[in-house]
């Protein structure tokens, strides 16, 4: 089955710097790659996603890139702010005859120091 | 719209007890799923459903049962609770049975088995 690896597990940056989180997936049939942000004690929330026919997508300070050949995708956060501090999860989804499965990475805890 | 509602928020069970975690959504979403979240392991898929009467297994289905009698409800049953099932459980829904739409998560149920 699909396996998603996420690095780093912890990331600390200074306010205003950029943060990059990287993920790899194993199943070339994966066709949708969402990213979720989870603040302490809260539910995960979708922040951005990318489909397999797109190489890059940007939404204000966040962007995702996808390299299908290498099975890599990354989250880029620019001009980080203290409120960006949270756990970020990447995921890969595969469509099947009985519906899709979404497999998550283990998460990256991002600290933004003011 | 309330979105995805989970009950209870907290539960303590003794080993061997059974219980049902409730999940309801009012968005007319076709797809519903259950995940468990453990430290350092991300979110792992337990079971999912693409419509009333249709369910399938995820990554870690053992010890759990589900049913989907209506579009709105997707309860998760623990048959005989074990300490290894101590976790935070999230219910998530998506508009369609195909990927590309992302999840709306419930607020979670924190379960402790002693």
PDB file of N, CA, C and O in Angstrom, chain B residues 57-104:
ATOM      1  N   UNK B  57     -12.065  -1.271   4.633  1.00  0.00           N
ATOM      2  CA  UNK B  57     -11.010  -1.181   5.631  1.00  0.00           C
ATOM      3  C   UNK B  57      -9.913  -0.234   5.193  1.00  0.00           C
ATOM      4  O   UNK B  57      -9.592  -0.136   4.012  1.00  0.00           O
ATOM      5  N   UNK B  58      -9.297   0.384   6.186  1.00  0.00           N
ATOM      6  CA  UNK B  58      -8.139   1.225   5.950  1.00  0.00           C
ATOM      7  C   UNK B  58      -6.865   0.526   6.361  1.00  0.00           C
ATOM      8  O   UNK B  58      -6.726  -0.689   6.211  1.00  0.00           O
ATOM      9  N   UNK B  59      -5.921   1.302   6.930  1.00  0.00           N
ATOM     10  CA  UNK B  59      -4.614   0.767   7.302  1.00  0.00           C
ATOM     11  C   UNK B  59      -4.640  -0.070   8.573  1.00  0.00           C
ATOM     12  O   UNK B  59      -3.888  -1.040   8.714  1.00  0.00           O
ATOM     13  N   UNK B  60      -5.477   0.324   9.545  1.00  0.00           N
ATOM     14  CA  UNK B  60      -5.450  -0.312  10.860  1.00  0.00           C
ATOM     15  C   UNK B  60      -6.869  -0.673  11.313  1.00  0.00           C
ATOM     16  O   UNK B  60      -7.370  -0.151  12.306  1.00  0.00           O
ATOM     17  N   UNK B  61      -7.546  -1.610  10.641  1.00  0.00           N
ATOM     18  CA  UNK B  61      -8.951  -1.882  10.954  1.00  0.00           C
ATOM     19  C   UNK B  61      -9.207  -2.835  12.122  1.00  0.00           C
ATOM     20  O   UNK B  61     -10.332  -2.893  12.642  1.00  0.00           O
ATOM     21  N   UNK B  62      -8.199  -3.588  12.548  1.00  0.00           N
ATOM     22  CA  UNK B  62      -8.426  -4.645  13.527  1.00  0.00           C
ATOM     23  C   UNK B  62      -8.881  -4.082  14.866  1.00  0.00           C
ATOM     24  O   UNK B  62      -8.291  -3.154  15.412  1.00  0.00           O
ATOM     25  N   UNK B  63      -9.949  -4.667  15.393  1.00  0.00           N
ATOM     26  CA  UNK B  63     -10.497  -4.255  16.680  1.00  0.00           C
ATOM     27  C   UNK B  63     -11.591  -3.210  16.567  1.00  0.00           C
ATOM     28  O   UNK B  63     -12.143  -2.792  17.588  1.00  0.00           O
ATOM     29  N   UNK B  64     -11.911  -2.824  15.341  1.00  0.00           N
ATOM     30  CA  UNK B  64     -12.921  -1.782  15.097  1.00  0.00           C
ATOM     31  C   UNK B  64     -13.949  -2.256  14.071  1.00  0.00           C
ATOM     32  O   UNK B  64     -13.595  -2.921  13.107  1.00  0.00           O
ATOM     33  N   UNK B  65     -15.203  -1.878  14.293  1.00  0.00           N
ATOM     34  CA  UNK B  65     -16.253  -2.117  13.314  1.00  0.00           C
ATOM     35  C   UNK B  65     -16.940  -0.804  12.971  1.00  0.00           C
ATOM     36  O   UNK B  65     -17.002   0.101  13.815  1.00  0.00           O
ATOM     37  N   UNK B  66     -17.453  -0.725  11.748  1.00  0.00           N
ATOM     38  CA  UNK B  66     -18.217   0.443  11.338  1.00  0.00           C
ATOM     39  C   UNK B  66     -19.443   0.001  10.576  1.00  0.00           C
ATOM     40  O   UNK B  66     -19.528  -1.129  10.090  1.00  0.00           O
ATOM     41  N   UNK B  67     -20.388   0.905  10.460  1.00  0.00           N
ATOM     42  CA  UNK B  67     -21.557   0.712   9.605  1.00  0.00           C
ATOM     43  C   UNK B  67     -21.990   2.088   9.116  1.00  0.00           C
ATOM     44  O   UNK B  67     -21.671   3.107   9.741  1.00  0.00           O
ATOM     45  N   UNK B  68     -22.703   2.128   8.014  1.00  0.00           N
ATOM     46  CA  UNK B  68     -23.204   3.407   7.485  1.00  0.00           C
ATOM     47  C   UNK B  68     -24.641   3.171   7.014  1.00  0.00           C
ATOM     48  O   UNK B  68     -24.883   2.771   5.893  1.00  0.00           O
ATOM     49  N   UNK B  69     -25.565   3.404   7.912  1.00  0.00           N
ATOM     50  CA  UNK B  69     -26.975   3.183   7.583  1.00  0.00           C
ATOM     51  C   UNK B  69     -27.606   4.414   6.938  1.00  0.00           C
ATOM     52  O   UNK B  69     -28.610   4.306   6.229  1.00  0.00           O
ATOM     53  N   UNK B  70     -27.038   5.581   7.177  1.00  0.00           N
ATOM     54  CA  UNK B  70     -27.530   6.816   6.566  1.00  0.00           C
ATOM     55  C   UNK B  70     -26.345   7.599   6.011  1.00  0.00           C
ATOM     56  O   UNK B  70     -25.197   7.353   6.388  1.00  0.00           O
ATOM     57  N   UNK B  71     -26.616   8.570   5.171  1.00  0.00           N
ATOM     58  CA  UNK B  71     -25.543   9.422   4.660  1.00  0.00           C
ATOM     59  C   UNK B  71     -24.893  10.224   5.772  1.00  0.00           C
ATOM     60  O   UNK B  71     -23.699  10.492   5.746  1.00  0.00           O
ATOM     61  N   UNK B  72     -25.664  10.590   6.789  1.00  0.00           N
ATOM     62  CA  UNK B  72     -25.194  11.514   7.820  1.00  0.00           C
ATOM     63  C   UNK B  72     -24.303  10.870   8.883  1.00  0.00           C
ATOM     64  O   UNK B  72     -23.444  11.536   9.443  1.00  0.00           O
ATOM     65  N   UNK B  73     -24.545   9.607   9.225  1.00  0.00           N
ATOM     66  CA  UNK B  73     -23.922   9.017  10.409  1.00  0.00           C
ATOM     67  C   UNK B  73     -22.931   7.916  10.055  1.00  0.00           C
ATOM     68  O   UNK B  73     -23.194   7.080   9.182  1.00  0.00           O
ATOM     69  N   UNK B  74     -21.829   7.876  10.809  1.00  0.00           N
ATOM     70  CA  UNK B  74     -20.793   6.859  10.577  1.00  0.00           C
ATOM     71  C   UNK B  74     -20.163   6.505  11.925  1.00  0.00           C
ATOM     72  O   UNK B  74     -19.088   6.983  12.286  1.00  0.00           O
ATOM     73  N   UNK B  75     -20.818   5.663  12.731  1.00  0.00           N
ATOM     74  CA  UNK B  75     -20.288   5.315  14.052  1.00  0.00           C
ATOM     75  C   UNK B  75     -19.142   4.311  13.971  1.00  0.00           C
ATOM     76  O   UNK B  75     -19.099   3.461  13.080  1.00  0.00           O
ATOM     77  N   UNK B  76     -18.239   4.434  14.938  1.00  0.00           N
ATOM     78  CA  UNK B  76     -17.094   3.518  15.065  1.00  0.00           C
ATOM     79  C   UNK B  76     -17.255   2.723  16.351  1.00  0.00           C
ATOM     80  O   UNK B  76     -17.367   3.306  17.427  1.00  0.00           O
ATOM     81  N   UNK B  77     -17.235   1.405  16.244  1.00  0.00           N
ATOM     82  CA  UNK B  77     -17.417   0.549  17.422  1.00  0.00           C
ATOM     83  C   UNK B  77     -16.103  -0.119  17.800  1.00  0.00           C
ATOM     84  O   UNK B  77     -15.438  -0.712  16.946  1.00  0.00           O
ATOM     85  N   UNK B  78     -15.770  -0.016  19.084  1.00  0.00           N
ATOM     86  CA  UNK B  78     -14.666  -0.783  19.648  1.00  0.00           C
ATOM     87  C   UNK B  78     -15.282  -2.012  20.296  1.00  0.00           C
ATOM     88  O   UNK B  78     -16.106  -1.899  21.206  1.00  0.00           O
ATOM     89  N   UNK B  79     -14.892  -3.186  19.842  1.00  0.00           N
ATOM     90  CA  UNK B  79     -15.554  -4.412  20.260  1.00  0.00           C
ATOM     91  C   UNK B  79     -15.128  -4.846  21.662  1.00  0.00           C
ATOM     92  O   UNK B  79     -15.966  -5.245  22.482  1.00  0.00           O
ATOM     93  N   UNK B  80     -13.838  -4.807  21.936  1.00  0.00           N
ATOM     94  CA  UNK B  80     -13.290  -5.182  23.229  1.00  0.00           C
ATOM     95  C   UNK B  80     -12.041  -4.335  23.428  1.00  0.00           C
ATOM     96  O   UNK B  80     -10.974  -4.674  22.923  1.00  0.00           O
ATOM     97  N   UNK B  81     -12.185  -3.236  24.132  1.00  0.00           N
ATOM     98  CA  UNK B  81     -11.129  -2.233  24.196  1.00  0.00           C
ATOM     99  C   UNK B  81      -9.837  -2.790  24.788  1.00  0.00           C
ATOM    100  O   UNK B  81      -9.853  -3.576  25.758  1.00  0.00           O
ATOM    101  N   UNK B  82      -8.718  -2.350  24.192  1.00  0.00           N
ATOM    102  CA  UNK B  82      -7.388  -2.729  24.663  1.00  0.00           C
ATOM    103  C   UNK B  82      -6.574  -1.462  24.886  1.00  0.00           C
ATOM    104  O   UNK B  82      -6.824  -0.443  24.231  1.00  0.00           O
ATOM    105  N   UNK B  83      -5.578  -1.508  25.781  1.00  0.00           N
ATOM    106  CA  UNK B  83      -4.751  -0.312  26.015  1.00  0.00           C
ATOM    107  C   UNK B  83      -4.129   0.249  24.732  1.00  0.00           C
ATOM    108  O   UNK B  83      -3.917   1.459  24.622  1.00  0.00           O
ATOM    109  N   UNK B  84      -3.845  -0.623  23.751  1.00  0.00           N
ATOM    110  CA  UNK B  84      -3.255  -0.176  22.491  1.00  0.00           C
ATOM    111  C   UNK B  84      -4.212   0.707  21.687  1.00  0.00           C
ATOM    112  O   UNK B  84      -3.796   1.354  20.706  1.00  0.00           O
ATOM    113  N   UNK B  85      -5.477   0.747  22.070  1.00  0.00           N
ATOM    114  CA  UNK B  85      -6.448   1.586  21.377  1.00  0.00           C
ATOM    115  C   UNK B  85      -6.577   2.974  22.026  1.00  0.00           C
ATOM    116  O   UNK B  85      -7.389   3.787  21.577  1.00  0.00           O
ATOM    117  N   UNK B  86      -5.778   3.219  23.034  1.00  0.00           N
ATOM    118  CA  UNK B  86      -5.699   4.568  23.590  1.00  0.00           C
ATOM    119  C   UNK B  86      -5.166   5.504  22.508  1.00  0.00           C
ATOM    120  O   UNK B  86      -4.090   5.282  21.961  1.00  0.00           O
ATOM    121  N   UNK B  87      -5.932   6.526  22.186  1.00  0.00           N
ATOM    122  CA  UNK B  87      -5.587   7.382  21.055  1.00  0.00           C
ATOM    123  C   UNK B  87      -6.582   8.534  20.970  1.00  0.00           C
ATOM    124  O   UNK B  87      -7.551   8.600  21.733  1.00  0.00           O
ATOM    125  N   UNK B  88      -6.314   9.435  20.030  1.00  0.00           N
ATOM    126  CA  UNK B  88      -7.306  10.438  19.668  1.00  0.00           C
ATOM    127  C   UNK B  88      -7.907  10.011  18.332  1.00  0.00           C
ATOM    128  O   UNK B  88      -7.172   9.728  17.376  1.00  0.00           O
ATOM    129  N   UNK B  89      -9.235   9.950  18.292  1.00  0.00           N
ATOM    130  CA  UNK B  89      -9.929   9.488  17.096  1.00  0.00           C
ATOM    131  C   UNK B  89     -10.595  10.659  16.396  1.00  0.00           C
ATOM    132  O   UNK B  89     -11.316  11.448  17.009  1.00  0.00           O
ATOM    133  N   UNK B  90     -10.339  10.755  15.088  1.00  0.00           N
ATOM    134  CA  UNK B  90     -10.950  11.802  14.278  1.00  0.00           C
ATOM    135  C   UNK B  90     -11.834  11.181  13.205  1.00  0.00           C
ATOM    136  O   UNK B  90     -11.427  10.243  12.509  1.00  0.00           O
ATOM    137  N   UNK B  91     -13.009  11.739  13.053  1.00  0.00           N
ATOM    138  CA  UNK B  91     -13.882  11.438  11.939  1.00  0.00           C
ATOM    139  C   UNK B  91     -13.675  12.530  10.893  1.00  0.00           C
ATOM    140  O   UNK B  91     -13.487  13.711  11.243  1.00  0.00           O
ATOM    141  N   UNK B  92     -13.667  12.165   9.627  1.00  0.00           N
ATOM    142  CA  UNK B  92     -13.467  13.143   8.554  1.00  0.00           C
ATOM    143  C   UNK B  92     -14.409  12.820   7.407  1.00  0.00           C
ATOM    144  O   UNK B  92     -14.663  11.647   7.117  1.00  0.00           O
ATOM    145  N   UNK B  93     -14.907  13.850   6.756  1.00  0.00           N
ATOM    146  CA  UNK B  93     -15.793  13.641   5.612  1.00  0.00           C
ATOM    147  C   UNK B  93     -15.306  14.423   4.414  1.00  0.00           C
ATOM    148  O   UNK B  93     -14.528  15.384   4.529  1.00  0.00           O
ATOM    149  N   UNK B  94     -15.761  14.003   3.233  1.00  0.00           N
ATOM    150  CA  UNK B  94     -15.386  14.652   1.983  1.00  0.00           C
ATOM    151  C   UNK B  94     -16.588  14.606   1.045  1.00  0.00           C
ATOM    152  O   UNK B  94     -17.378  13.658   1.104  1.00  0.00           O
ATOM    153  N   UNK B  95     -16.738  15.599   0.189  1.00  0.00           N
ATOM    154  CA  UNK B  95     -17.974  15.677  -0.609  1.00  0.00           C
ATOM    155  C   UNK B  95     -18.250  14.471  -1.508  1.00  0.00           C
ATOM    156  O   UNK B  95     -19.402  14.058  -1.636  1.00  0.00           O
ATOM    157  N   UNK B  96     -17.180  13.933  -2.136  1.00  0.00           N
ATOM    158  CA  UNK B  96     -17.388  12.872  -3.132  1.00  0.00           C
ATOM    159  C   UNK B  96     -16.534  11.660  -2.815  1.00  0.00           C
ATOM    160  O   UNK B  96     -15.587  11.738  -2.037  1.00  0.00           O
ATOM    161  N   UNK B  97     -16.830  10.553  -3.464  1.00  0.00           N
ATOM    162  CA  UNK B  97     -16.067   9.331  -3.243  1.00  0.00           C
ATOM    163  C   UNK B  97     -14.732   9.353  -3.967  1.00  0.00           C
ATOM    164  O   UNK B  97     -13.887   8.489  -3.731  1.00  0.00           O
ATOM    165  N   UNK B  98     -14.515  10.315  -4.841  1.00  0.00           N
ATOM    166  CA  UNK B  98     -13.205  10.475  -5.464  1.00  0.00           C
ATOM    167  C   UNK B  98     -12.421  11.522  -4.672  1.00  0.00           C
ATOM    168  O   UNK B  98     -12.993  12.358  -3.975  1.00  0.00           O
ATOM    169  N   UNK B  99     -11.115  11.464  -4.767  1.00  0.00           N
ATOM    170  CA  UNK B  99     -10.264  12.395  -4.036  1.00  0.00           C
ATOM    171  C   UNK B  99     -10.380  13.784  -4.685  1.00  0.00           C
ATOM    172  O   UNK B  99     -11.216  14.002  -5.541  1.00  0.00           O
ATOM    173  N   UNK B 100      -9.506  14.697  -4.309  1.00  0.00           N
ATOM    174  CA  UNK B 100      -9.436  16.052  -4.870  1.00  0.00           C
ATOM    175  C   UNK B 100     -10.296  17.066  -4.133  1.00  0.00           C
ATOM    176  O   UNK B 100     -10.363  18.206  -4.563  1.00  0.00           O
ATOM    177  N   UNK B 101     -10.937  16.659  -3.035  1.00  0.00           N
ATOM    178  CA  UNK B 101     -11.771  17.625  -2.323  1.00  0.00           C
ATOM    179  C   UNK B 101     -11.298  17.915  -0.908  1.00  0.00           C
ATOM    180  O   UNK B 101     -11.765  18.833  -0.284  1.00  0.00           O
ATOM    181  N   UNK B 102     -10.377  17.105  -0.399  1.00  0.00           N
ATOM    182  CA  UNK B 102      -9.918  17.337   0.964  1.00  0.00           C
ATOM    183  C   UNK B 102     -10.950  16.938   1.999  1.00  0.00           C
ATOM    184  O   UNK B 102     -12.098  16.646   1.692  1.00  0.00           O
ATOM    185  N   UNK B 103     -10.512  16.927   3.248  1.00  0.00           N
ATOM    186  CA  UNK B 103     -11.349  16.501   4.366  1.00  0.00           C
ATOM    187  C   UNK B 103     -11.838  17.686   5.201  1.00  0.00           C
ATOM    188  O   UNK B 103     -11.117  18.672   5.362  1.00  0.00           O
ATOM    189  N   UNK B 104     -13.027  17.491   5.771  1.00  0.00           N
ATOM    190  CA  UNK B 104     -13.467  18.281   6.921  1.00  0.00           C
ATOM    191  C   UNK B 104     -13.434  17.345   8.115  1.00  0.00           C
ATOM    192  O   UNK B 104     -14.063  16.288   8.087  1.00  0.00           O
TER     193      UNK B 104
END
